[in-house]
Amino acid sequence: MEKDGKITQANIFGIQKRYENAKYYVYIVRVFRQGSAIPTFIFRRYREFQELNIKLRCIFPDMQTQLPMLSTGPLVGRTHVKQVAEKRKNELDHYIQRLMHMPADIAQHDLVYTFFHPLLKDEKDAHLAHNPKLKQGDDVDSGREVTIAPGEVNGQVKLSINYKDDALFIMVRHAKDLVCPDGSDPDPYVKTYLMPDPHKVTKRKTRLVKKTRNPTYNEMLVYKLSLSEVKNRCIRVTVWNSDYLKENAFLGGIDIPCAGLDLSRETQSWYRLGNLG
């Protein structure tokens, strides 16, 4: 997250009504970073803030009384959803301000910076930040429909790679434009290996994300190996569709030689997926 820059200010910019089977609200967070006068916008639901709050309390058990709090009561019924959303807007803004003023080991923790890092979906939805209401049927993931010919693969994966503390760190951030061989939306997950690896002892994988061509993971995969050994390896990244009824389908892959990377700093890039020989 160092590449993104230090967060200098964050606040709730607004709320937005959306539809996905039922009406719900997202909170638009405006984030300013050091060295940039242009903010980024992220879109988060209240439950995502609650998850962040719970995780921080688990990581910093001795700071329970200092950490900001959120209400945990369930929302019953939908009669007053808008009123609740408006009330929570103020609560969340206060929560963010308290969080940003916590000691650096908390306010700048990887978990916090991951939360405020724009996801692929945030980048696509940034133009909606000034549109407070989406009507039913509006598609916030609108874009060209991707089709592929039988036997071909499509898509890209975004990775952040660096070596520190005697370990190789591979952050799997996003993938995009993934399509199943039959043209349907996949349940994708990502696997990595350090090749050569005849016995597959370096296998790592992310969780799967259901029914999406543009998943976000933000999962760190770690290899405790010496730098000299890492430089002689090749990072093999493959993306798969999980299918409980038949064999998982290969959605694409890429081999990234570690010798060609500057491992002394974080390298972040999109990689185009293809067939592996």
PDB file of C-alpha atoms in Angstrom:
ATOM      1  CA  MET A   1       0.000   0.000   0.000  1.00  0.00           C
ATOM      2  CA  GLU A   2       3.040   2.298   0.258  1.00  0.00           C
ATOM      3  CA  LYS A   3       2.841   2.944  -3.479  1.00  0.00           C
ATOM      4  CA  ASP A   4      -0.621   4.476  -3.078  1.00  0.00           C
ATOM      5  CA  GLY A   5       0.729   7.171  -0.758  1.00  0.00           C
ATOM      6  CA  LYS A   6      -0.051   8.081   2.845  1.00  0.00           C
ATOM      7  CA  ILE A   7      -3.696   8.883   3.516  1.00  0.00           C
ATOM      8  CA  THR A   8      -3.950  12.521   4.625  1.00  0.00           C
ATOM      9  CA  GLN A   9      -7.728  12.807   4.836  1.00  0.00           C
ATOM     10  CA  ALA A  10     -10.806  10.604   4.466  1.00  0.00           C
ATOM     11  CA  ASN A  11     -14.474  11.337   4.982  1.00  0.00           C
ATOM     12  CA  ILE A  12     -17.964  10.180   4.022  1.00  0.00           C
ATOM     13  CA  PHE A  13     -18.766  12.040   0.810  1.00  0.00           C
ATOM     14  CA  GLY A  14     -22.327  10.771   0.502  1.00  0.00           C
ATOM     15  CA  ILE A  15     -24.636   7.774   0.390  1.00  0.00           C
ATOM     16  CA  GLN A  16     -26.067   6.057  -2.654  1.00  0.00           C
ATOM     17  CA  LYS A  17     -29.070   3.836  -3.160  1.00  0.00           C
ATOM     18  CA  ARG A  18     -28.522   0.693  -5.206  1.00  0.00           C
ATOM     19  CA  TYR A  19     -30.424  -2.424  -6.151  1.00  0.00           C
ATOM     20  CA  GLU A  20     -29.302  -6.044  -6.131  1.00  0.00           C
ATOM     21  CA  ASN A  21     -32.420  -8.174  -5.665  1.00  0.00           C
ATOM     22  CA  ALA A  22     -33.368  -5.638  -2.992  1.00  0.00           C
ATOM     23  CA  LYS A  23     -32.657  -2.005  -2.191  1.00  0.00           C
ATOM     24  CA  TYR A  24     -29.542  -1.203  -0.190  1.00  0.00           C
ATOM     25  CA  TYR A  25     -27.210   1.734   0.429  1.00  0.00           C
ATOM     26  CA  VAL A  26     -23.494   2.192  -0.061  1.00  0.00           C
ATOM     27  CA  TYR A  27     -21.394   4.889   1.561  1.00  0.00           C
ATOM     28  CA  ILE A  28     -19.107   6.913  -0.686  1.00  0.00           C
ATOM     29  CA  VAL A  29     -15.759   7.563   0.981  1.00  0.00           C
ATOM     30  CA  ARG A  30     -13.526  10.321  -0.372  1.00  0.00           C
ATOM     31  CA  VAL A  31      -9.830   9.657   0.207  1.00  0.00           C
ATOM     32  CA  PHE A  32      -6.976  12.150  -0.189  1.00  0.00           C
ATOM     33  CA  ARG A  33      -3.370  10.989  -0.279  1.00  0.00           C
ATOM     34  CA  GLN A  34      -0.049  12.683   0.185  1.00  0.00           C
ATOM     35  CA  GLY A  35       1.276  14.243  -3.005  1.00  0.00           C
ATOM     36  CA  SER A  36      -2.078  14.338  -4.808  1.00  0.00           C
ATOM     37  CA  ALA A  37      -4.801  16.976  -4.786  1.00  0.00           C
ATOM     38  CA  ILE A  38      -7.180  14.637  -6.604  1.00  0.00           C
ATOM     39  CA  PRO A  39      -9.207  12.338  -4.314  1.00  0.00           C
ATOM     40  CA  THR A  40     -10.149   8.739  -4.946  1.00  0.00           C
ATOM     41  CA  PHE A  41     -13.609   7.403  -4.142  1.00  0.00           C
ATOM     42  CA  ILE A  42     -14.440   4.029  -2.659  1.00  0.00           C
ATOM     43  CA  PHE A  43     -17.891   2.509  -2.143  1.00  0.00           C
ATOM     44  CA  ARG A  44     -18.473   0.451   1.017  1.00  0.00           C
ATOM     45  CA  ARG A  45     -21.502  -1.026   2.754  1.00  0.00           C
ATOM     46  CA  TYR A  46     -22.030  -0.614   6.486  1.00  0.00           C
ATOM     47  CA  ARG A  47     -21.314  -4.274   7.147  1.00  0.00           C
ATOM     48  CA  GLU A  48     -17.862  -3.852   5.558  1.00  0.00           C
ATOM     49  CA  PHE A  49     -17.073  -1.134   8.097  1.00  0.00           C
ATOM     50  CA  GLN A  50     -18.278  -3.488  10.828  1.00  0.00           C
ATOM     51  CA  GLU A  51     -15.935  -6.216   9.561  1.00  0.00           C
ATOM     52  CA  LEU A  52     -13.020  -3.768   9.596  1.00  0.00           C
ATOM     53  CA  ASN A  53     -13.910  -2.747  13.140  1.00  0.00           C
ATOM     54  CA  ILE A  54     -14.037  -6.371  14.344  1.00  0.00           C
ATOM     55  CA  LYS A  55     -10.707  -7.266  12.701  1.00  0.00           C
ATOM     56  CA  LEU A  56      -8.954  -4.246  14.196  1.00  0.00           C
ATOM     57  CA  ARG A  57     -10.175  -5.216  17.656  1.00  0.00           C
ATOM     58  CA  CYS A  58      -8.795  -8.715  17.153  1.00  0.00           C
ATOM     59  CA  ILE A  59      -5.409  -7.382  16.004  1.00  0.00           C
ATOM     60  CA  PHE A  60      -5.154  -4.774  18.784  1.00  0.00           C
ATOM     61  CA  PRO A  61      -6.793  -6.385  21.837  1.00  0.00           C
ATOM     62  CA  ASP A  62      -5.011  -3.992  24.224  1.00  0.00           C
ATOM     63  CA  MET A  63      -6.542  -0.972  22.479  1.00  0.00           C
ATOM     64  CA  GLN A  64     -10.202  -1.909  22.923  1.00  0.00           C
ATOM     65  CA  THR A  65     -11.089   1.250  24.839  1.00  0.00           C
ATOM     66  CA  GLN A  66      -9.166   3.558  22.472  1.00  0.00           C
ATOM     67  CA  LEU A  67     -10.424   2.158  19.173  1.00  0.00           C
ATOM     68  CA  PRO A  68     -13.529   3.830  17.713  1.00  0.00           C
ATOM     69  CA  MET A  69     -16.742   1.824  17.906  1.00  0.00           C
ATOM     70  CA  LEU A  70     -19.670   1.075  15.612  1.00  0.00           C
ATOM     71  CA  SER A  71     -23.166  -0.040  16.498  1.00  0.00           C
ATOM     72  CA  THR A  72     -23.691  -3.753  15.941  1.00  0.00           C
ATOM     73  CA  GLY A  73     -27.477  -4.052  16.165  1.00  0.00           C
ATOM     74  CA  PRO A  74     -29.235  -5.626  13.150  1.00  0.00           C
ATOM     75  CA  LEU A  75     -31.468  -3.591  10.879  1.00  0.00           C
ATOM     76  CA  VAL A  76     -34.999  -4.927  11.224  1.00  0.00           C
ATOM     77  CA  GLY A  77     -37.426  -4.350   8.368  1.00  0.00           C
ATOM     78  CA  ARG A  78     -37.001  -1.948   5.480  1.00  0.00           C
ATOM     79  CA  THR A  79     -39.534   0.769   6.317  1.00  0.00           C
ATOM     80  CA  HIS A  80     -36.894   3.144   7.637  1.00  0.00           C
ATOM     81  CA  VAL A  81     -33.872   2.023   5.607  1.00  0.00           C
ATOM     82  CA  LYS A  82     -33.184   5.529   4.283  1.00  0.00           C
ATOM     83  CA  GLN A  83     -33.426   7.092   7.733  1.00  0.00           C
ATOM     84  CA  VAL A  84     -31.057   4.481   9.145  1.00  0.00           C
ATOM     85  CA  ALA A  85     -28.632   5.044   6.250  1.00  0.00           C
ATOM     86  CA  GLU A  86     -28.611   8.792   6.913  1.00  0.00           C
ATOM     87  CA  LYS A  87     -27.942   8.220  10.609  1.00  0.00           C
ATOM     88  CA  ARG A  88     -25.167   5.757   9.856  1.00  0.00           C
ATOM     89  CA  LYS A  89     -23.575   8.249   7.478  1.00  0.00           C
ATOM     90  CA  ASN A  90     -22.789  10.539  10.414  1.00  0.00           C
ATOM     91  CA  GLU A  91     -21.706   7.613  12.565  1.00  0.00           C
ATOM     92  CA  LEU A  92     -19.304   6.339   9.880  1.00  0.00           C
ATOM     93  CA  ASP A  93     -17.828   9.778   9.263  1.00  0.00           C
ATOM     94  CA  HIS A  94     -17.095  10.085  12.978  1.00  0.00           C
ATOM     95  CA  TYR A  95     -15.613   6.556  12.947  1.00  0.00           C
ATOM     96  CA  ILE A  96     -13.268   7.397  10.060  1.00  0.00           C
ATOM     97  CA  GLN A  97     -12.076  10.620  11.696  1.00  0.00           C
ATOM     98  CA  ARG A  98     -11.326   8.773  14.944  1.00  0.00           C
ATOM     99  CA  LEU A  99      -9.541   6.008  13.038  1.00  0.00           C
ATOM    100  CA  MET A 100      -7.368   8.437  11.063  1.00  0.00           C
ATOM    101  CA  HIS A 101      -6.226  10.070  14.323  1.00  0.00           C
ATOM    102  CA  MET A 102      -5.211   6.820  15.992  1.00  0.00           C
ATOM    103  CA  PRO A 103      -1.487   6.058  16.483  1.00  0.00           C
ATOM    104  CA  ALA A 104       0.350   5.280  13.240  1.00  0.00           C
ATOM    105  CA  ASP A 105       0.590   1.540  13.937  1.00  0.00           C
ATOM    106  CA  ILE A 106      -3.228   1.449  13.766  1.00  0.00           C
ATOM    107  CA  ALA A 107      -4.124   4.293  11.377  1.00  0.00           C
ATOM    108  CA  GLN A 108      -1.504   3.127   8.860  1.00  0.00           C
ATOM    109  CA  HIS A 109      -1.935  -0.608   9.392  1.00  0.00           C
ATOM    110  CA  ASP A 110      -2.058  -2.745   6.236  1.00  0.00           C
ATOM    111  CA  LEU A 111      -5.630  -3.751   7.079  1.00  0.00           C
ATOM    112  CA  VAL A 112      -6.743  -0.103   7.164  1.00  0.00           C
ATOM    113  CA  TYR A 113      -4.920   0.811   3.967  1.00  0.00           C
ATOM    114  CA  THR A 114      -6.306  -2.262   2.214  1.00  0.00           C
ATOM    115  CA  PHE A 115      -9.820  -1.189   3.215  1.00  0.00           C
ATOM    116  CA  PHE A 116      -9.322   2.319   1.779  1.00  0.00           C
ATOM    117  CA  HIS A 117      -7.521   1.080  -1.337  1.00  0.00           C
ATOM    118  CA  PRO A 118      -9.726   1.406  -4.447  1.00  0.00           C
ATOM    119  CA  LEU A 119     -10.988  -1.951  -5.665  1.00  0.00           C
ATOM    120  CA  LEU A 120     -11.486  -2.637  -9.340  1.00  0.00           C
ATOM    121  CA  LYS A 121     -15.204  -2.053  -8.801  1.00  0.00           C
ATOM    122  CA  ASP A 122     -14.457   1.303  -7.148  1.00  0.00           C
ATOM    123  CA  GLU A 123     -12.381   2.384 -10.128  1.00  0.00           C
ATOM    124  CA  LYS A 124     -15.228   1.492 -12.484  1.00  0.00           C
ATOM    125  CA  ASP A 125     -17.831   3.240 -10.284  1.00  0.00           C
ATOM    126  CA  ALA A 126     -15.838   6.430  -9.611  1.00  0.00           C
ATOM    127  CA  HIS A 127     -17.979   8.401 -12.077  1.00  0.00           C
ATOM    128  CA  LEU A 128     -21.040   7.555  -9.936  1.00  0.00           C
ATOM    129  CA  ALA A 129     -19.742   9.388  -6.854  1.00  0.00           C
ATOM    130  CA  HIS A 130     -21.764  12.479  -7.748  1.00  0.00           C
ATOM    131  CA  ASN A 131     -24.903  10.494  -8.600  1.00  0.00           C
ATOM    132  CA  PRO A 132     -26.703  10.010  -5.259  1.00  0.00           C
ATOM    133  CA  LYS A 133     -29.356   7.649  -6.569  1.00  0.00           C
ATOM    134  CA  LEU A 134     -29.304   4.781  -9.025  1.00  0.00           C
ATOM    135  CA  LYS A 135     -32.614   3.637 -10.418  1.00  0.00           C
ATOM    136  CA  GLN A 136     -33.540   0.002 -10.512  1.00  0.00           C
ATOM    137  CA  GLY A 137     -32.126  -1.549 -13.645  1.00  0.00           C
ATOM    138  CA  ASP A 138     -29.078   0.730 -13.780  1.00  0.00           C
ATOM    139  CA  ASP A 139     -25.938  -1.361 -14.197  1.00  0.00           C
ATOM    140  CA  VAL A 140     -23.007  -0.080 -12.171  1.00  0.00           C
ATOM    141  CA  ASP A 141     -20.774  -2.689 -13.786  1.00  0.00           C
ATOM    142  CA  SER A 142     -21.719  -1.662 -17.291  1.00  0.00           C
ATOM    143  CA  GLY A 143     -19.152  -2.276 -19.995  1.00  0.00           C
ATOM    144  CA  ARG A 144     -18.584  -4.211 -23.116  1.00  0.00           C
ATOM    145  CA  GLU A 145     -19.630  -7.837 -23.106  1.00  0.00           C
ATOM    146  CA  VAL A 146     -16.654 -10.119 -23.515  1.00  0.00           C
ATOM    147  CA  THR A 147     -17.015 -13.184 -25.680  1.00  0.00           C
ATOM    148  CA  ILE A 148     -14.349 -15.746 -26.499  1.00  0.00           C
ATOM    149  CA  ALA A 149     -13.981 -18.499 -29.036  1.00  0.00           C
ATOM    150  CA  PRO A 150     -13.819 -22.135 -27.859  1.00  0.00           C
ATOM    151  CA  GLY A 151     -10.338 -23.012 -26.575  1.00  0.00           C
ATOM    152  CA  GLU A 152      -9.316 -19.372 -26.089  1.00  0.00           C
ATOM    153  CA  VAL A 153      -8.794 -17.564 -22.780  1.00  0.00           C
ATOM    154  CA  ASN A 154      -9.287 -13.945 -21.864  1.00  0.00           C
ATOM    155  CA  GLY A 155      -8.732 -11.555 -18.999  1.00  0.00           C
ATOM    156  CA  GLN A 156      -6.093  -9.948 -16.838  1.00  0.00           C
ATOM    157  CA  VAL A 157      -4.902 -10.193 -13.255  1.00  0.00           C
ATOM    158  CA  LYS A 158      -3.452  -7.384 -11.125  1.00  0.00           C
ATOM    159  CA  LEU A 159      -0.567  -8.285  -8.794  1.00  0.00           C
ATOM    160  CA  SER A 160       1.732  -6.453  -6.392  1.00  0.00           C
ATOM    161  CA  ILE A 161       5.061  -8.251  -5.906  1.00  0.00           C
ATOM    162  CA  ASN A 162       8.037  -7.534  -3.661  1.00  0.00           C
ATOM    163  CA  TYR A 163      10.654  -9.220  -1.486  1.00  0.00           C
ATOM    164  CA  LYS A 164      11.249  -8.201   2.140  1.00  0.00           C
ATOM    165  CA  ASP A 165      11.955  -9.790   5.513  1.00  0.00           C
ATOM    166  CA  ASP A 166      13.354 -12.909   3.805  1.00  0.00           C
ATOM    167  CA  ALA A 167      10.099 -13.641   1.984  1.00  0.00           C
ATOM    168  CA  LEU A 168       8.440 -13.098  -1.381  1.00  0.00           C
ATOM    169  CA  PHE A 169       5.081 -11.345  -1.084  1.00  0.00           C
ATOM    170  CA  ILE A 170       2.511 -11.624  -3.865  1.00  0.00           C
ATOM    171  CA  MET A 171      -0.619  -9.542  -3.354  1.00  0.00           C
ATOM    172  CA  VAL A 172      -3.388 -10.765  -5.639  1.00  0.00           C
ATOM    173  CA  ARG A 173      -5.517  -7.656  -6.053  1.00  0.00           C
ATOM    174  CA  HIS A 174      -8.036  -8.028  -8.890  1.00  0.00           C
ATOM    175  CA  ALA A 175      -8.855  -9.875 -12.076  1.00  0.00           C
ATOM    176  CA  LYS A 176     -11.025  -8.603 -14.913  1.00  0.00           C
ATOM    177  CA  ASP A 177     -12.783  -9.726 -18.099  1.00  0.00           C
ATOM    178  CA  LEU A 178     -12.839 -13.395 -17.042  1.00  0.00           C
ATOM    179  CA  VAL A 179     -15.204 -15.636 -18.993  1.00  0.00           C
ATOM    180  CA  CYS A 180     -16.069 -19.322 -18.650  1.00  0.00           C
ATOM    181  CA  PRO A 181     -15.594 -21.494 -21.756  1.00  0.00           C
ATOM    182  CA  ASP A 182     -19.393 -21.577 -22.161  1.00  0.00           C
ATOM    183  CA  GLY A 183     -19.604 -17.760 -21.950  1.00  0.00           C
ATOM    184  CA  SER A 184     -21.143 -17.647 -18.456  1.00  0.00           C
ATOM    185  CA  ASP A 185     -19.926 -15.694 -15.423  1.00  0.00           C
ATOM    186  CA  PRO A 186     -17.345 -17.704 -13.457  1.00  0.00           C
ATOM    187  CA  ASP A 187     -16.743 -18.411  -9.757  1.00  0.00           C
ATOM    188  CA  PRO A 188     -13.050 -17.508 -10.064  1.00  0.00           C
ATOM    189  CA  TYR A 189     -10.076 -18.106  -7.786  1.00  0.00           C
ATOM    190  CA  VAL A 190      -6.335 -17.655  -8.314  1.00  0.00           C
ATOM    191  CA  LYS A 191      -3.507 -20.158  -7.803  1.00  0.00           C
ATOM    192  CA  THR A 192       0.226 -19.459  -7.709  1.00  0.00           C
ATOM    193  CA  TYR A 193       3.336 -21.651  -7.862  1.00  0.00           C
ATOM    194  CA  LEU A 194       7.056 -20.914  -7.894  1.00  0.00           C
ATOM    195  CA  MET A 195       8.358 -22.880 -10.843  1.00  0.00           C
ATOM    196  CA  PRO A 196      10.095 -25.251 -11.194  1.00  0.00           C
ATOM    197  CA  ASP A 197       8.047 -27.154  -8.646  1.00  0.00           C
ATOM    198  CA  PRO A 198       7.596 -30.797  -9.686  1.00  0.00           C
ATOM    199  CA  HIS A 199       5.899 -31.749  -6.403  1.00  0.00           C
ATOM    200  CA  LYS A 200       3.627 -28.660  -6.163  1.00  0.00           C
ATOM    201  CA  VAL A 201       4.848 -27.739  -2.682  1.00  0.00           C
ATOM    202  CA  THR A 202       4.648 -24.011  -3.469  1.00  0.00           C
ATOM    203  CA  LYS A 203       0.946 -24.052  -4.311  1.00  0.00           C
ATOM    204  CA  ARG A 204      -0.990 -21.110  -2.889  1.00  0.00           C
ATOM    205  CA  LYS A 205      -4.513 -19.995  -3.719  1.00  0.00           C
ATOM    206  CA  THR A 206      -7.034 -17.285  -2.979  1.00  0.00           C
ATOM    207  CA  ARG A 207     -10.628 -17.693  -1.926  1.00  0.00           C
ATOM    208  CA  LEU A 208     -13.184 -17.924  -4.721  1.00  0.00           C
ATOM    209  CA  VAL A 209     -15.534 -15.068  -5.572  1.00  0.00           C
ATOM    210  CA  LYS A 210     -18.919 -16.105  -6.883  1.00  0.00           C
ATOM    211  CA  LYS A 211     -20.507 -15.147 -10.196  1.00  0.00           C
ATOM    212  CA  THR A 212     -18.300 -12.336 -11.403  1.00  0.00           C
ATOM    213  CA  ARG A 213     -16.012 -11.587 -14.303  1.00  0.00           C
ATOM    214  CA  ASN A 214     -14.222  -8.882 -12.321  1.00  0.00           C
ATOM    215  CA  PRO A 215     -13.330 -10.262  -8.869  1.00  0.00           C
ATOM    216  CA  THR A 216     -11.432  -8.446  -6.137  1.00  0.00           C
ATOM    217  CA  TYR A 217      -9.275 -10.471  -3.738  1.00  0.00           C
ATOM    218  CA  ASN A 218      -6.645  -8.270  -2.035  1.00  0.00           C
ATOM    219  CA  GLU A 219      -5.090 -11.444  -0.619  1.00  0.00           C
ATOM    220  CA  MET A 220      -1.413 -11.784   0.268  1.00  0.00           C
ATOM    221  CA  LEU A 221       0.392 -15.008  -0.701  1.00  0.00           C
ATOM    222  CA  VAL A 222       3.772 -15.469   1.017  1.00  0.00           C
ATOM    223  CA  TYR A 223       6.829 -17.618   0.229  1.00  0.00           C
ATOM    224  CA  LYS A 224       9.589 -17.864   2.846  1.00  0.00           C
ATOM    225  CA  LEU A 225      12.586 -18.380   0.576  1.00  0.00           C
ATOM    226  CA  SER A 226      16.017 -16.804   0.203  1.00  0.00           C
ATOM    227  CA  LEU A 227      16.364 -14.027  -2.358  1.00  0.00           C
ATOM    228  CA  SER A 228      18.862 -16.025  -4.388  1.00  0.00           C
ATOM    229  CA  GLU A 229      16.432 -18.924  -4.640  1.00  0.00           C
ATOM    230  CA  VAL A 230      13.520 -16.655  -5.531  1.00  0.00           C
ATOM    231  CA  LYS A 231      15.503 -15.077  -8.392  1.00  0.00           C
ATOM    232  CA  ASN A 232      15.897 -18.526  -9.941  1.00  0.00           C
ATOM    233  CA  ARG A 233      12.147 -19.164  -9.872  1.00  0.00           C
ATOM    234  CA  CYS A 234       9.232 -18.172 -12.070  1.00  0.00           C
ATOM    235  CA  ILE A 235       5.883 -17.118 -10.608  1.00  0.00           C
ATOM    236  CA  ARG A 236       3.149 -19.127 -12.307  1.00  0.00           C
ATOM    237  CA  VAL A 237      -0.273 -17.518 -11.874  1.00  0.00           C
ATOM    238  CA  THR A 238      -3.393 -19.337 -13.022  1.00  0.00           C
ATOM    239  CA  VAL A 239      -7.068 -18.435 -12.724  1.00  0.00           C
ATOM    240  CA  TRP A 240      -9.746 -21.122 -12.419  1.00  0.00           C
ATOM    241  CA  ASN A 241     -13.518 -21.403 -12.342  1.00  0.00           C
ATOM    242  CA  SER A 242     -14.764 -23.441  -9.392  1.00  0.00           C
ATOM    243  CA  ASP A 243     -17.422 -25.980 -10.331  1.00  0.00           C
ATOM    244  CA  TYR A 244     -18.768 -28.475  -7.813  1.00  0.00           C
ATOM    245  CA  LEU A 245     -20.420 -30.622 -10.459  1.00  0.00           C
ATOM    246  CA  LYS A 246     -17.536 -31.055 -12.880  1.00  0.00           C
ATOM    247  CA  GLU A 247     -13.837 -30.383 -13.263  1.00  0.00           C
ATOM    248  CA  ASN A 248     -12.697 -26.813 -12.545  1.00  0.00           C
ATOM    249  CA  ALA A 249     -12.159 -24.861 -15.776  1.00  0.00           C
ATOM    250  CA  PHE A 250      -8.882 -23.109 -16.627  1.00  0.00           C
ATOM    251  CA  LEU A 251      -9.537 -19.406 -17.311  1.00  0.00           C
ATOM    252  CA  GLY A 252      -5.980 -18.341 -18.115  1.00  0.00           C
ATOM    253  CA  GLY A 253      -2.477 -18.065 -16.750  1.00  0.00           C
ATOM    254  CA  ILE A 254       0.885 -16.368 -17.002  1.00  0.00           C
ATOM    255  CA  ASP A 255       4.516 -17.104 -16.062  1.00  0.00           C
ATOM    256  CA  ILE A 256       6.438 -14.192 -14.515  1.00  0.00           C
ATOM    257  CA  PRO A 257      10.239 -14.719 -14.219  1.00  0.00           C
ATOM    258  CA  CYS A 258      11.420 -13.325 -10.886  1.00  0.00           C
ATOM    259  CA  ALA A 259      14.814 -12.448 -12.412  1.00  0.00           C
ATOM    260  CA  GLY A 260      13.072  -9.788 -14.477  1.00  0.00           C
ATOM    261  CA  LEU A 261      11.469  -8.069 -11.472  1.00  0.00           C
ATOM    262  CA  ASP A 262      12.897  -5.352  -9.230  1.00  0.00           C
ATOM    263  CA  LEU A 263      12.152  -7.138  -5.980  1.00  0.00           C
ATOM    264  CA  SER A 264      13.662  -4.380  -3.836  1.00  0.00           C
ATOM    265  CA  ARG A 265      10.436  -2.395  -4.224  1.00  0.00           C
ATOM    266  CA  GLU A 266       6.778  -3.183  -4.716  1.00  0.00           C
ATOM    267  CA  THR A 267       6.016  -3.869  -8.368  1.00  0.00           C
ATOM    268  CA  GLN A 268       2.337  -3.467  -9.221  1.00  0.00           C
ATOM    269  CA  SER A 269       0.977  -4.302 -12.655  1.00  0.00           C
ATOM    270  CA  TRP A 270      -1.824  -5.832 -14.707  1.00  0.00           C
ATOM    271  CA  TYR A 271      -0.826  -9.100 -16.418  1.00  0.00           C
ATOM    272  CA  ARG A 272      -2.649 -10.451 -19.442  1.00  0.00           C
ATOM    273  CA  LEU A 273      -3.739 -14.082 -19.120  1.00  0.00           C
ATOM    274  CA  GLY A 274      -3.113 -16.634 -21.831  1.00  0.00           C
ATOM    275  CA  ASN A 275      -2.710 -20.352 -22.442  1.00  0.00           C
ATOM    276  CA  LEU A 276       0.314 -21.963 -20.790  1.00  0.00           C
ATOM    277  CA  GLY A 277       2.501 -24.348 -22.723  1.00  0.00           C
TER     278      GLY A 277
END
